[in-house]
Amino acid sequence: MRGIDIASYQQNIDFEKVKKSGIEIVYIKATQGITYKNPLLESQYSGAMAAGLKIGFYHYLKANDPTLEAKHFLSVIAGLLSDCKLVIDVEEALGQTIAKTSSNVRIFANYLIANGKEPCIYTGDYFYSNNLDNSVKDIPLWVAHYGVSKPDAANYIGFQYSESGKGDGINGLVDLDEFSSGIFISSIQPIPVNAIVKAFQHVVNLVGLVDKNKDKLIEDGIEGAHTNEVIAKILVIKGANNELVMWVQQRLIALGFNCGKTGADSYFGSNTLIAVKNFQISRGLKSDGIVGPLTITQLLK
């Protein structure tokens, strides 16, 4: 399966174009060390989810207390859903011995496991062979090696074969990967859920909409009673500016309705109004340009 991995370097990604180009999996950098968080994490996550891509997260390991780094990683991605194993990106010895670097990876991985998560290591072929010992070689491997048809490592579930790739929907360069089904949680492809519904649940949580019990939605991709309670409350009109507007725009664009040159910019302007009205006409709805429950229901299909 084709994949990409992204960080804050990749801005303004058109995830719909990414998916249409054949990419199935996107790994997003979440954290580094004990304080850094990718400033684009939420927007990249929302965009990837709206496009129906499989999602994973990675943490760039530094030379701090590995438990503190693991806690930071899990705290930042709390509430975000991942289809893929959580990745420990270890690329630098940072003056540490092989034993110390390996110990840090092992402690980090064990913390993930203790919290019900499945870990994976990302590193280069050379680093894996020369800077990590056997104490971590049982952890699934996503390996980088450029300019070759396959890496040196004998067993791996991910292969990053380029750090200078180009692709539809991406400005600039991006890492390119090939993954096996082992990259998924539980080493099998997860039970299919509706990625469009899951992305909708995420954005309504971001804008503070709640069900009748005043609870946020569980982001499970299932259009159940609680999700329908939130749908019934929605009223989005021209002039609105938030994550829910962006989701509406992403769905309109994905369904073939042009929102103007700025695309999914989160602002409900004149171009978005026209797109909404045209969409409503196409679905036999009243063409009033108001995104209410009936329009949302059609956008979820």
XYZ file of C-alpha atoms in Angstrom:
301
model
C 0.000 0.000 0.000
C 1.300 3.423 -0.950
C 1.799 6.006 1.772
C 3.323 9.346 2.666
C 4.585 10.800 5.931
C 4.227 14.483 6.665
C 5.166 17.137 9.218
C 4.857 20.910 9.503
C 7.019 21.263 6.371
C 4.095 20.144 4.221
C 1.517 22.929 4.251
C -1.819 23.396 2.469
C -2.108 19.763 1.423
C -5.086 18.855 -0.756
C -5.818 15.459 0.758
C -8.558 14.681 -1.753
C -5.988 14.914 -4.551
C -3.558 12.877 -2.466
C -6.069 10.063 -2.132
C -7.113 10.193 -5.779
C -3.443 9.780 -6.733
C -3.447 6.332 -5.104
C -2.072 7.122 -1.647
C -3.833 5.066 1.037
C -1.917 5.829 4.236
C -0.659 9.093 5.718
C 1.604 9.258 8.777
C 1.561 12.608 10.569
C 4.293 13.876 12.859
C 2.680 14.642 16.198
C 5.473 15.396 18.649
C 9.207 15.588 19.334
C 11.030 15.420 22.637
C 8.980 16.493 25.654
C 7.549 19.833 24.495
C 7.262 20.080 20.713
C 3.916 19.581 18.974
C 3.375 19.791 15.226
C 1.414 23.074 14.824
C -0.439 21.618 11.826
C -1.389 18.355 13.539
C -5.117 19.010 13.873
C -5.583 20.493 10.402
C -3.583 17.710 8.754
C -5.510 15.106 10.729
C -8.879 16.616 9.820
C -7.969 16.882 6.158
C -6.723 13.313 5.959
C -9.803 12.020 7.734
C -12.154 13.983 5.497
C -10.507 12.397 2.465
C -10.889 8.896 3.919
C -7.176 8.146 4.242
C -5.778 5.691 6.787
C -3.924 7.637 9.481
C -0.922 7.049 11.723
C 1.106 9.257 14.071
C 4.803 9.390 14.876
C 7.032 10.880 17.565
C 10.610 11.994 16.959
C 12.663 10.595 19.834
C 15.273 12.777 21.524
C 17.570 12.064 24.490
C 15.164 12.905 27.312
C 13.493 10.607 29.822
C 11.717 8.249 27.356
C 8.695 7.875 29.623
C 8.172 11.637 29.632
C 8.485 11.683 25.839
C 5.953 8.859 25.541
C 3.533 10.640 27.881
C 3.867 13.812 25.812
C 3.155 11.865 22.610
C 0.034 10.181 23.974
C -1.289 13.362 25.566
C -1.059 15.267 22.274
C -2.785 12.587 20.181
C -5.420 11.823 22.829
C -8.821 11.834 21.149
C -7.380 11.420 17.659
C -8.069 8.116 15.975
C -5.300 6.102 14.373
C -5.640 3.186 11.988
C -1.940 2.422 12.192
C 0.658 1.560 14.800
C 2.181 4.432 16.769
C 5.690 5.094 15.526
C 8.867 5.878 17.465
C 11.103 7.786 15.040
C 14.690 7.198 16.166
C 17.375 8.581 13.854
C 20.073 10.126 16.071
C 22.357 8.700 18.741
C 22.726 12.176 20.277
C 25.941 11.168 22.018
C 24.403 8.108 23.626
C 25.695 4.563 23.527
C 23.945 1.841 21.545
C 22.693 0.383 24.803
C 21.282 3.716 25.992
C 19.608 4.542 22.672
C 18.086 1.069 22.571
C 16.966 1.324 26.184
C 15.193 4.600 25.449
C 13.343 3.007 22.537
C 12.440 -0.033 24.632
C 11.111 2.044 27.543
C 9.100 4.241 25.164
C 7.655 1.181 23.409
C 6.807 -0.503 26.697
C 4.950 2.607 27.843
C 2.864 2.536 24.681
C 2.143 -1.156 25.154
C 1.168 -0.604 28.797
C -1.369 1.940 27.576
C -2.912 -0.432 25.063
C -1.052 0.900 22.019
C 0.923 -0.966 19.367
C 4.406 0.473 18.718
C 6.562 0.518 15.605
C 10.101 1.803 15.058
C 11.006 4.101 12.177
C 14.678 4.464 11.328
C 17.208 4.097 8.544
C 18.781 0.808 7.509
C 22.241 1.835 8.753
C 20.997 3.163 12.087
C 18.929 0.024 12.675
C 21.942 -2.215 12.073
C 24.569 -0.157 13.869
C 22.884 1.896 16.596
C 20.167 -0.382 17.995
C 20.679 -3.683 19.752
C 18.603 -6.843 19.911
C 16.527 -5.562 22.830
C 14.326 -3.648 20.359
C 14.534 -5.864 17.288
C 11.218 -7.540 18.167
C 9.357 -4.247 17.601
C 7.863 -3.934 14.083
C 10.061 -1.902 11.757
C 9.392 0.849 9.231
C 12.747 1.372 7.544
C 14.199 4.083 5.307
C 16.640 3.413 2.489
C 16.807 5.535 -0.653
C 17.850 4.578 -4.154
C 17.264 0.852 -3.712
C 14.431 -1.462 -4.680
C 14.238 -2.907 -1.166
C 15.969 -2.214 2.157
C 18.699 -4.261 3.796
C 16.538 -5.180 6.783
C 15.048 -8.636 6.416
C 11.757 -7.985 8.165
C 9.813 -4.745 7.883
C 6.236 -3.507 7.575
C 7.077 -0.148 6.041
C 9.683 0.966 3.516
C 10.444 4.656 2.967
C 12.102 4.675 -0.426
C 12.300 8.420 -1.082
C 12.636 11.644 0.895
C 12.255 13.824 -2.190
C 9.037 12.601 -3.722
C 6.376 14.676 -5.395
C 2.668 14.037 -5.522
C -0.687 15.457 -6.455
C -2.065 17.806 -3.823
C 1.324 18.434 -2.179
C 3.425 21.560 -2.599
C 7.104 20.717 -2.471
C 8.770 17.446 -1.556
C 7.398 14.625 0.568
C 8.557 11.241 1.877
C 7.192 8.269 -0.066
C 6.499 4.883 1.498
C 5.238 1.392 0.841
C 3.438 -0.380 3.693
C 2.211 -3.904 4.287
C -0.959 -4.704 6.225
C 1.259 -5.160 9.275
C 1.326 -1.396 9.724
C -2.289 -1.475 10.836
C -3.295 -1.899 14.466
C -3.496 -5.584 15.419
C -1.542 -6.353 12.236
C -4.738 -6.539 10.199
C -6.781 -3.963 8.430
C -9.230 -2.459 10.917
C -12.950 -3.008 10.749
C -14.126 -0.520 8.113
C -15.782 2.594 9.463
C -17.184 5.545 7.587
C -14.268 7.956 7.359
C -16.569 10.780 6.291
C -18.714 10.354 9.398
C -15.588 10.082 11.552
C -14.241 13.361 10.151
C -17.620 15.017 10.764
C -17.657 13.800 14.377
C -14.190 15.257 14.860
C -15.038 18.725 13.535
C -18.295 19.060 15.478
C -16.305 18.213 18.600
C -13.835 20.963 17.669
C -16.599 23.569 17.353
C -18.198 22.515 20.650
C -21.406 20.825 19.512
C -22.701 18.148 21.906
C -25.456 15.555 22.031
C -28.567 15.691 24.232
C -26.505 14.536 27.207
C -24.143 17.467 26.633
C -21.359 15.052 25.708
C -18.952 15.254 22.802
C -19.305 12.584 20.153
C -17.211 9.443 20.146
C -15.204 9.660 16.923
C -15.979 6.130 15.792
C -17.257 6.712 12.250
C -20.679 5.324 13.135
C -23.731 7.461 12.429
C -25.665 6.480 15.519
C -28.239 8.178 17.712
C -25.812 10.617 19.346
C -24.360 11.727 16.021
C -27.882 12.263 14.691
C -28.691 14.392 17.768
C -25.827 16.698 16.833
C -26.802 16.743 13.159
C -30.255 17.970 14.193
C -28.656 21.052 15.823
C -26.564 22.196 12.877
C -27.202 25.507 11.180
C -24.338 26.928 9.120
C -24.911 30.129 7.146
C -22.954 32.593 5.043
C -20.344 34.422 7.109
C -19.529 31.463 9.349
C -15.836 30.760 9.826
C -14.794 27.558 11.618
C -13.675 23.950 11.217
C -17.207 22.779 10.410
C -17.332 25.140 7.414
C -14.020 23.658 6.257
C -15.486 20.142 6.494
C -18.539 21.249 4.473
C -16.236 22.760 1.850
C -14.076 19.621 1.734
C -17.155 17.471 1.171
C -18.523 19.817 -1.506
C -15.204 19.808 -3.355
C -14.947 16.021 -3.076
C -18.438 15.724 -4.572
C -17.576 17.986 -7.493
C -18.847 21.390 -6.340
C -16.377 24.269 -6.722
C -15.908 26.511 -3.661
C -13.702 29.013 -5.464
C -9.964 29.598 -5.724
C -9.405 29.529 -1.960
C -10.931 26.060 -1.681
C -11.581 24.724 1.807
C -10.496 27.829 3.714
C -13.086 27.521 6.543
C -14.875 30.764 5.528
C -18.462 30.565 4.258
C -18.312 33.188 1.534
C -20.150 33.801 -1.734
C -18.458 30.974 -3.636
C -19.275 28.478 -0.916
C -22.856 29.736 -0.867
C -23.178 29.042 -4.596
C -21.654 25.592 -4.124
C -24.098 24.792 -1.306
C -27.084 25.899 -3.384
C -25.963 23.848 -6.376
C -25.415 20.833 -4.149
C -28.874 21.229 -2.619
C -30.443 21.363 -6.087
C -28.580 18.187 -7.061
C -30.017 16.361 -4.036
C -33.580 17.632 -4.395
C -33.367 19.916 -1.366
C -34.589 23.474 -0.923
C -31.896 25.672 -2.473
C -31.574 28.203 0.358
C -27.801 28.085 0.864
C -28.253 27.153 4.536
C -26.410 24.064 5.740
C -28.888 22.462 8.085
C -29.628 18.859 9.098
C -30.949 17.759 5.691
C -27.958 19.166 3.833
C -25.517 17.653 6.336
C -27.220 14.276 5.951
C -26.657 14.413 2.195
C -23.053 15.577 2.602
C -22.400 12.534 4.788
C -23.335 10.174 1.957
